[in-house]
Short mmCIF file of C-alpha atoms in Angstrom, two decimals:
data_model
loop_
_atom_site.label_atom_id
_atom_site.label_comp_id
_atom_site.label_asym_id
_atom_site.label_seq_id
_atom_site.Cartn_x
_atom_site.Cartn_y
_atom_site.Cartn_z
CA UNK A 1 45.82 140.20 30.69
CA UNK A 2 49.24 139.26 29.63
CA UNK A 3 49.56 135.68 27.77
CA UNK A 4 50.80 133.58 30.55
CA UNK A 5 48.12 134.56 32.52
CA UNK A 6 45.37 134.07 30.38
CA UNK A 7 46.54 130.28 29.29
CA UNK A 8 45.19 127.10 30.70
CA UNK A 9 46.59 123.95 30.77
CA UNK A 10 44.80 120.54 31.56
CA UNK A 11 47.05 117.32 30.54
CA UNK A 12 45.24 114.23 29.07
CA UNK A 13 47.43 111.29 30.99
CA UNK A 14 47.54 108.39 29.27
CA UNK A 15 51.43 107.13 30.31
CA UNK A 16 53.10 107.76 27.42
CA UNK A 17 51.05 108.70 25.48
CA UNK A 18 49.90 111.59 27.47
CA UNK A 19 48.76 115.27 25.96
CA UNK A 20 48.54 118.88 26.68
CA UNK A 21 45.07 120.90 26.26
CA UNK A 22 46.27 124.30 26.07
CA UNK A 23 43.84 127.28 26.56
CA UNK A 24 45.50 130.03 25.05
CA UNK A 25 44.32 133.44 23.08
CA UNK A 26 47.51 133.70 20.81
CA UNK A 27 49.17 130.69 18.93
CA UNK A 28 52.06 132.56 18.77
CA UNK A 29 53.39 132.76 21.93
CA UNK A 30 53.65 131.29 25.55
CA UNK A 31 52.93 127.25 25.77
CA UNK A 32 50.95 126.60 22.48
CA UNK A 33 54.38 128.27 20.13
CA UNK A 34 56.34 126.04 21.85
CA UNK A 35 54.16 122.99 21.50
CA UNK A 36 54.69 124.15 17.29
CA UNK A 37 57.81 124.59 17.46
CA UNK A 38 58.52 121.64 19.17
CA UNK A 39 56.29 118.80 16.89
CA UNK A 40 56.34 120.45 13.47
CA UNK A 41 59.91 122.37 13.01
CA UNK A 42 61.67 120.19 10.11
CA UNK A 43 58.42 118.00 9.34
CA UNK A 44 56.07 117.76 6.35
CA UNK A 45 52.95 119.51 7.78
CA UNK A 46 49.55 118.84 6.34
CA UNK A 47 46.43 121.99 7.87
CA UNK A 48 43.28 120.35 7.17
CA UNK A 49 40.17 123.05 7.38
CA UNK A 50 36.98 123.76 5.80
CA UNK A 51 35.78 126.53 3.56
CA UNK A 52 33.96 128.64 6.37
CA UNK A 53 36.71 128.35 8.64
CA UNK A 54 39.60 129.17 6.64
CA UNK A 55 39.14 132.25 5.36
CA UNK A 56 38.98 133.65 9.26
CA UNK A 57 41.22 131.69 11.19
CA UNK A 58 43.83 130.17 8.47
CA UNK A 59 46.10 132.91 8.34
CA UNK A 60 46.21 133.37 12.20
CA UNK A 61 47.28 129.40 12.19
CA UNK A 62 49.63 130.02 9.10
CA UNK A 63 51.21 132.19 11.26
CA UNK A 64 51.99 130.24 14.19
CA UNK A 65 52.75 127.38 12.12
CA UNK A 66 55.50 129.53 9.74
CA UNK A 67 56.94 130.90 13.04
CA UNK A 68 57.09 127.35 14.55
CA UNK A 69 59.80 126.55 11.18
CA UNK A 70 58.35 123.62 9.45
CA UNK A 71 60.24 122.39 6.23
CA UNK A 72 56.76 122.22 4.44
CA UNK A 73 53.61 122.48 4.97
CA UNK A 74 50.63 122.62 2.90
CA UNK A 75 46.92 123.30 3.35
CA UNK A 76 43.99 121.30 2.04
CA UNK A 77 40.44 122.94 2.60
CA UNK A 78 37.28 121.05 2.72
CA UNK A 79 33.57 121.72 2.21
CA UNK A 80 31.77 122.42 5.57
CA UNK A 81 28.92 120.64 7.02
CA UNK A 82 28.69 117.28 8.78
CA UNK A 83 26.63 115.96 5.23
CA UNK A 84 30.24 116.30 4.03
CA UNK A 85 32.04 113.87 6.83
CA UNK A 86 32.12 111.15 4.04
CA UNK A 87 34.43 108.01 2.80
CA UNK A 88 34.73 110.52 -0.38
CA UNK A 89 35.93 113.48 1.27
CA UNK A 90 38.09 111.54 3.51
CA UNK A 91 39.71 110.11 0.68
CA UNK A 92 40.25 113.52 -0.86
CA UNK A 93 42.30 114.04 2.47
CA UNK A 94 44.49 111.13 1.92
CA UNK A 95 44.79 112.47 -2.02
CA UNK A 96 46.34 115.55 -0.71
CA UNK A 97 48.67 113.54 1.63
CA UNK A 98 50.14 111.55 -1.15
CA UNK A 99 50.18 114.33 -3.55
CA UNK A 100 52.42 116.51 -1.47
CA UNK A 101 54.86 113.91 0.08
CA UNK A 102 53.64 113.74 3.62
CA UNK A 103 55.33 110.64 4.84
CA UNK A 104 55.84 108.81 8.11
CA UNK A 105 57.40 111.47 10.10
CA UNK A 106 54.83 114.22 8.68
CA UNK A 107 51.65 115.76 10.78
CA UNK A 108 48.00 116.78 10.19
CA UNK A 109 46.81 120.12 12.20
CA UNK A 110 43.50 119.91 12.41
CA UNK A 111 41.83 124.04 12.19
CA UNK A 112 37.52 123.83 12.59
CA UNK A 113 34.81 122.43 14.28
CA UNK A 114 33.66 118.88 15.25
CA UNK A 115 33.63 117.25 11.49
CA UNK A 116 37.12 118.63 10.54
CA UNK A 117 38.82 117.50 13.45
CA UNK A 118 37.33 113.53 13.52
CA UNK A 119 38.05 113.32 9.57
CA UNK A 120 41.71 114.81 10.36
CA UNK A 121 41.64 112.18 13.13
CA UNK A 122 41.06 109.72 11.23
CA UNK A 123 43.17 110.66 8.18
CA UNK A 124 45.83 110.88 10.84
CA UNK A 125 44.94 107.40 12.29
CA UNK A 126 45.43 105.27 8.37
CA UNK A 127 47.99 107.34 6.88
CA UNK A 128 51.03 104.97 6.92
CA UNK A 129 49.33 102.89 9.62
CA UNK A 130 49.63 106.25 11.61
CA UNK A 131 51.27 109.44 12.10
CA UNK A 132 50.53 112.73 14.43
CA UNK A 133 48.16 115.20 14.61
CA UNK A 134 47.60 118.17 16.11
CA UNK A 135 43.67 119.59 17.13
CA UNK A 136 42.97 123.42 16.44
CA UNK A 137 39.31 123.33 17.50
CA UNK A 138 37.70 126.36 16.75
CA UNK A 139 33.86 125.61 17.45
CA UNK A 140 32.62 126.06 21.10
CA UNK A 141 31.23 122.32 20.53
CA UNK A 142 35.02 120.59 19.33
CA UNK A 143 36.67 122.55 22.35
CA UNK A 144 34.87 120.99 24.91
CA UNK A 145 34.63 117.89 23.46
CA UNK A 146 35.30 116.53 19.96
CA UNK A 147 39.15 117.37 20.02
CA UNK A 148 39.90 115.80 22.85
CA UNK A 149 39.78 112.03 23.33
CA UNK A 150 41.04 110.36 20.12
CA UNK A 151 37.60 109.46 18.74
CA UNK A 152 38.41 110.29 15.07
CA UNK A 153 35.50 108.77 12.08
CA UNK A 154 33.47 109.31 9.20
CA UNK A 155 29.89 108.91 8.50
CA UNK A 156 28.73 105.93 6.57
CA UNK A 157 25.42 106.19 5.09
CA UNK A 158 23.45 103.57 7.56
CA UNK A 159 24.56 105.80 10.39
CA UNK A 160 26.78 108.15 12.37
CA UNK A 161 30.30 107.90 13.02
CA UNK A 162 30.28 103.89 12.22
CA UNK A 163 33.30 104.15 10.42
CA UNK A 164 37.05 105.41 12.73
CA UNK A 165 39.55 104.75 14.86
CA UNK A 166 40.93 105.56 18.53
CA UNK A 167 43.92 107.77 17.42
CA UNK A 168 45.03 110.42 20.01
CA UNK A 169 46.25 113.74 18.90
CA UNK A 170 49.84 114.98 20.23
CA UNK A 171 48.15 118.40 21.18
CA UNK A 172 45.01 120.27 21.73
CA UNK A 173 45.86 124.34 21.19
CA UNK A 174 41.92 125.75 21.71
CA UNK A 175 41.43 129.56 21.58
CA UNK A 176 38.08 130.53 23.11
CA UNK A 177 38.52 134.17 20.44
CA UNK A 178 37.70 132.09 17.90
CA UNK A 179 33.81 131.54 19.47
CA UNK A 180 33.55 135.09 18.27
CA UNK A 181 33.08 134.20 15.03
CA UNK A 182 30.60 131.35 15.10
CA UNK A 183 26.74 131.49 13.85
CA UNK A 184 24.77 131.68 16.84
CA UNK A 185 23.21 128.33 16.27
CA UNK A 186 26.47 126.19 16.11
CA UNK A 187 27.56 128.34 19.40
CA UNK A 188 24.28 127.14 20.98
CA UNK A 189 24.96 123.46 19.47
CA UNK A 190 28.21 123.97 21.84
CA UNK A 191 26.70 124.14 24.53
CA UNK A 192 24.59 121.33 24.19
CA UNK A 193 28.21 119.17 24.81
CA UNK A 194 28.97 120.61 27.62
CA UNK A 195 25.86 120.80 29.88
CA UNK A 196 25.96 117.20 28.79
CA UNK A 197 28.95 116.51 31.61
CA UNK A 198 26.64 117.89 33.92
CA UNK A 199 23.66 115.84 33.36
CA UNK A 200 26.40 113.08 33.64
CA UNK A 201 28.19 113.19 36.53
CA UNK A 202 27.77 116.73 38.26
CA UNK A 203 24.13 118.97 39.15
CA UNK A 204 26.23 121.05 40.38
CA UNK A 205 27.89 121.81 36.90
CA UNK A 206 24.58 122.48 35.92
CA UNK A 207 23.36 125.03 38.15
CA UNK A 208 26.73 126.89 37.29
CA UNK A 209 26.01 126.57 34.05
CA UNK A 210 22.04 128.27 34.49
CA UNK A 211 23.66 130.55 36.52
CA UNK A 212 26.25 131.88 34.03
CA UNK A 213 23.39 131.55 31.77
CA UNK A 214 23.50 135.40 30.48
CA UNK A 215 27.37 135.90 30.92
CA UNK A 216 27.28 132.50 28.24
CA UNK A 217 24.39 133.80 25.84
CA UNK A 218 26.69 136.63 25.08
CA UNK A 219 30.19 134.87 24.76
CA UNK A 220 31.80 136.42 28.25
CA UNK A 221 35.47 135.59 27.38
CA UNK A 222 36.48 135.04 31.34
CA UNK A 223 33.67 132.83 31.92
CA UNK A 224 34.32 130.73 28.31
CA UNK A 225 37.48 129.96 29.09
CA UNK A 226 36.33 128.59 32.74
CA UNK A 227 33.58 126.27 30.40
CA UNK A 228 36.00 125.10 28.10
CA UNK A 229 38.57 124.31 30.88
CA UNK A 230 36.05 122.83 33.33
CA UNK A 231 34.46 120.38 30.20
CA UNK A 232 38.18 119.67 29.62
CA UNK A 233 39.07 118.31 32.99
CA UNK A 234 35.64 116.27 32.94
CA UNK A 235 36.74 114.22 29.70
CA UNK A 236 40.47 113.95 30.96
CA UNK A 237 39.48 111.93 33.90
CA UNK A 238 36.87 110.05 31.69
CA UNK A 239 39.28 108.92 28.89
CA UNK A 240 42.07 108.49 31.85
CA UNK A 241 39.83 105.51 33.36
CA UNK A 242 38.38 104.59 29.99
CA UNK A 243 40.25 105.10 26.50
CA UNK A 244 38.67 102.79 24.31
CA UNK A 245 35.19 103.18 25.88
CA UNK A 246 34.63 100.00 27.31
CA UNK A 247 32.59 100.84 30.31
CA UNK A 248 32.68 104.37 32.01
CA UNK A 249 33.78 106.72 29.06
CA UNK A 250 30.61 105.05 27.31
CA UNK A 251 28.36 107.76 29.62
CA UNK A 252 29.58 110.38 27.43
CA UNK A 253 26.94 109.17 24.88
CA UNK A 254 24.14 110.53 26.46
CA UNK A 255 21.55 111.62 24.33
CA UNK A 256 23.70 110.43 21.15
CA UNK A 257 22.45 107.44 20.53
CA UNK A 258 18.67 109.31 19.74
CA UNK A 259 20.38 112.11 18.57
CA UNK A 260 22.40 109.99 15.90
CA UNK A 261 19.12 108.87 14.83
CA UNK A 262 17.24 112.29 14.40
CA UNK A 263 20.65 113.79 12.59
CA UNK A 264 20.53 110.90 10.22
CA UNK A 265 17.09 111.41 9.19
CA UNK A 266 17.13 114.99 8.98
CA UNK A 267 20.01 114.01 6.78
CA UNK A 268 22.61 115.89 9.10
CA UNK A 269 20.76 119.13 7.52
CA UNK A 270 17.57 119.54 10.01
CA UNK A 271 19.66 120.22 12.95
CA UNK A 272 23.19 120.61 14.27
CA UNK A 273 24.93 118.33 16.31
CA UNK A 274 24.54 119.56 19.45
CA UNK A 275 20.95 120.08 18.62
CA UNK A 276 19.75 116.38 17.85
CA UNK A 277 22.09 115.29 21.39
CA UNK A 278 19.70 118.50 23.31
CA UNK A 279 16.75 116.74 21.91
CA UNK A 280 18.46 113.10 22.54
CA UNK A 281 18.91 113.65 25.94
CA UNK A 282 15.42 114.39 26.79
CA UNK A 283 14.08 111.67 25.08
CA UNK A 284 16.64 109.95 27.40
CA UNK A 285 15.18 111.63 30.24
CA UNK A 286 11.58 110.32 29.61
CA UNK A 287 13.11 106.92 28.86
CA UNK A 288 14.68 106.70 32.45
CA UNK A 289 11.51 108.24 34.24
CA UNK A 290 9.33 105.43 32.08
CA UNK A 291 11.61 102.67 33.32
CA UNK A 292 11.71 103.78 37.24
CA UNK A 293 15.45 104.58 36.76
CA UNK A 294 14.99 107.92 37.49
CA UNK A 295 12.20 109.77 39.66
CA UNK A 296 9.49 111.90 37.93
CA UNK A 297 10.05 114.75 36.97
CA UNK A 298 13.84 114.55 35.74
CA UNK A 299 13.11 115.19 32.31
CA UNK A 300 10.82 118.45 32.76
CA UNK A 301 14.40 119.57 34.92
CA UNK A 302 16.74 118.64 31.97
CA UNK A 303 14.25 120.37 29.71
CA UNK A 304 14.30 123.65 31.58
CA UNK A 305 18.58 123.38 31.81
CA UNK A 306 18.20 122.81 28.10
CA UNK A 307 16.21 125.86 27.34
CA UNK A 308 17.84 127.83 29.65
CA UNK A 309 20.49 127.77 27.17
CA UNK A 310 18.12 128.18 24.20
CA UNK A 311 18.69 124.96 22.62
CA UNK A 312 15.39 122.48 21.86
CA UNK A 313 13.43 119.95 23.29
CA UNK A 314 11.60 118.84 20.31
CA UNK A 315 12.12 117.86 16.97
CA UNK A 316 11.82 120.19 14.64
CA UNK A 317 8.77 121.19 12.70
CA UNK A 318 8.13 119.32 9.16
CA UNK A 319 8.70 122.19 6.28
CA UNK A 320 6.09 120.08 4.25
CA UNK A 321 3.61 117.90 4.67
CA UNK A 322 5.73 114.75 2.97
CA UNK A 323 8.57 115.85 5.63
CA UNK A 324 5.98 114.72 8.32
CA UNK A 325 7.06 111.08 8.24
CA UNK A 326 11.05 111.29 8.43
CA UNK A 327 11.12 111.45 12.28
CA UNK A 328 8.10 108.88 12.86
CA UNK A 329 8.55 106.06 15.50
CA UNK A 330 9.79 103.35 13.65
CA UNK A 331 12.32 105.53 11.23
CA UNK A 332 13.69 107.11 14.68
CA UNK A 333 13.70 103.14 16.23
CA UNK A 334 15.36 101.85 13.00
CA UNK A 335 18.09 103.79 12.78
CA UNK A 336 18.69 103.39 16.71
CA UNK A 337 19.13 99.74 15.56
CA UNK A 338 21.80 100.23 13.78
CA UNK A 339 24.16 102.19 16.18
CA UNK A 340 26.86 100.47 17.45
CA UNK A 341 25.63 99.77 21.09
CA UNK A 342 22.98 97.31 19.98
CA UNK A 343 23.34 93.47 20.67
CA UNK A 344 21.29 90.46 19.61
CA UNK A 345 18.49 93.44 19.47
CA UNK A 346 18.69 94.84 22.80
CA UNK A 347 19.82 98.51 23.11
CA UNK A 348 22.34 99.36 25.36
CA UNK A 349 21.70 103.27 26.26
CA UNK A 350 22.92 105.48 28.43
CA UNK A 351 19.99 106.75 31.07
CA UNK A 352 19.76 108.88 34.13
CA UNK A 353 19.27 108.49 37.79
CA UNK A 354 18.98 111.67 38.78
CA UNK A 355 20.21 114.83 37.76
CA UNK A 356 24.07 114.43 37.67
CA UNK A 357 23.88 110.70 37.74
CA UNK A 358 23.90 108.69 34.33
CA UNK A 359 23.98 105.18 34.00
CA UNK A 360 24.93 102.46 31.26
CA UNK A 361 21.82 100.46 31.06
CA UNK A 362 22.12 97.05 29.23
CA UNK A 363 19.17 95.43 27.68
CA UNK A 364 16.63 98.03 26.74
CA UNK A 365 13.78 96.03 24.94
CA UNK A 366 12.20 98.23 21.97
CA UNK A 367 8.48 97.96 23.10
CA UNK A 368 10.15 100.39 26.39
CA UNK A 369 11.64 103.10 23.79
CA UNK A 370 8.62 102.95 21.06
CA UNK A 371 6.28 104.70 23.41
CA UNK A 372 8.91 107.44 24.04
CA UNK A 373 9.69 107.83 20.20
CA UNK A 374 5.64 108.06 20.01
CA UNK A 375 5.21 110.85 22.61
CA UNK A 376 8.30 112.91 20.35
CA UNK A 377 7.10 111.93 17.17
CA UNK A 378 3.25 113.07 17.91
CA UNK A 379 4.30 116.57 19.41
CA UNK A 380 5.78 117.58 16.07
#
């Protein structure tokens, strides 16, 4: 397959504003060389990555980027893991701007997962009240969904992502090749984010996605790049309607706002991201079928969909017997009180319907959610 014919395109229209996703196997040629050539020839150019990710795909990008002519560019390499998405390291990012000159005119290219590209984001988003970035996701979970969007942040230690900006990136260049390389667990973590868009808005998205269910347990490259473009064109029309999340694009947080909770226990070293959202949405699930939202039965069908794709439904088993206690009830509750959806003590979550039909749900009174935190919490 030559390179025009194995490149997507799906365009994030926001006016002016507006950006490609390009689905390409080879930043050095067809659409994604051009996007380069055209945003970083005679700029400072700052590649944020991480230590894991570097070493395989940083020369491939070093590449593309030297073709593409920049007057400088410089790289700045972080330590992996979402415990490192911090004020500190984000700072260290800034450091490395003002170190090496990158002014108002420069750009950030973002190369790794999830945590690279928000803390690039965000970099991007207060550097000299903002300049561009580009997004060179190369986890299954940030090509489907954390690279696209403009949701850039940092972790504080009360919570998840409670610390960012809306900053859109002037590109997305994704290359499903890179999957190849990724630990089995953060592929899996993956696609946790995108059967999420089916539980959302589309069963049928689902039943493709347990259909494909072997072809995606062993990386099919033909049927990848259909995921990735498919999960793609789902967020485009969400952040189209809804860029700042103020009503529909909110849906998109199913299963977070638990998940947030059981990553920030486990102290973002239990479980992966995609991982604590798997476990969030089920608990979301049982919260909807508890409420008469949804009929009975929903959650043992998003359980199966889940597990299907060999991700969990639980939360993890305690190591030690003191470990028993960091996912009780009222930890799980009390850190759900601090994400950013609560009001005057009322949670505002996102539930289902039905399969393929979530809803923003206003007003969710604690003694509703305890009971579901119990039934979790007791399992373990």
């Amino acid at each position: 397959m030559n390179t025009a014919e194995s490149e997507r395109l799906v365009t994030i229209p926001l006016g002016q504003r507006s950006y490609p996703v390009v689905l390409s196997h080879d930043l050095s040629t067809g659409q994604a060389s051009d996007i380069l050539a055209a945003q970083l020839a005679g700029r400072p150019v700052a590649l944020i990555s991480n230590e894991t990710v570097w070493p395989l795909h940083g020369e491939t990008l070093l590449n593309a980027v030297r073709q593409a002519g920049p007057a400088q560019s410089t790289a700045f390499i972080l330590p992996d893991g979402e415990e490192n998405k911090t004020p500190q390291q984000w700072l260290r990012i800034l450091d490395h701007l003002a170190e090496n000159g990158v002014t108002r005119d420069g750009v950030l290219v973002a190369l790794g997962g999830g945590v690279v590209c928000d803390m690039t984001g965000f970099a991007a988003a207060c550097w000299m009240r903002g300049i561009e970035f580009i997004q060179v996701p190369t986890t299954l979970l940030a090509q489907v969904d954390a690279s696209v969007g403009g949701k850039t942040g940092i972790n504080h230690p009360a919570g998840k992502n409670l610390i960012g900006a809306f900053h859109q990136p002037s590109a997305v260049l994704a290359n499903t090749e890179f999957l190849a390389t990724l630990p089995e667990r953060e592929y899996l973590s993956g696609l946790a984010e995108a059967i999420k868009y089916g539980f959302i808005q589309s069963a049928e998205f689902v039943h493709w996605l347990r259909q494909h269910r072997q072809a995606l347990l062993r990386r099919d490259p033909e049927i990848l790049d259909q995921l990735v473009e498919q999960c793609c064109r789902f967020k485009a029309d969400v952040v189209q309607q809804d860029e700042t999340e103020k009503g529909r694009r909110a849906l998109l947080n199913l299963g977070h706002t638990f998940g947030h909770a059981i990553e920030n226990l486990g102290q973002y070293r239990d479980l992966l991201h995609g991982e604590a959202v798997a476990i969030g949405t089920v608990m979301a699930a049982r919260l909807s079928e508890r409420l008469g939202l949804a009929p009975a039965g929903l959650s043992q069908e998003v359980t199966a969909a889940l597990k299907d794709l060999n991700l969990p439904t639980g939360l993890p088993q305690p190591a030690a017997e003191a470990e028993t206690r960091r996912y009780s009830p009222q930890a799980l509750l009390q850190r759900m009180r601090l994400d950013k959806k609560v009001s005057q003590g009322k949670h505002r979550l996102v539930l289902m319907r039905g399969l393929g039909q979530a809803t923003l749900a206003e007003g969710i009174a604690e003694a509703d959610i305890l009971p579901v935190l119990e039934s979790f919490c007791q399992a373990v």
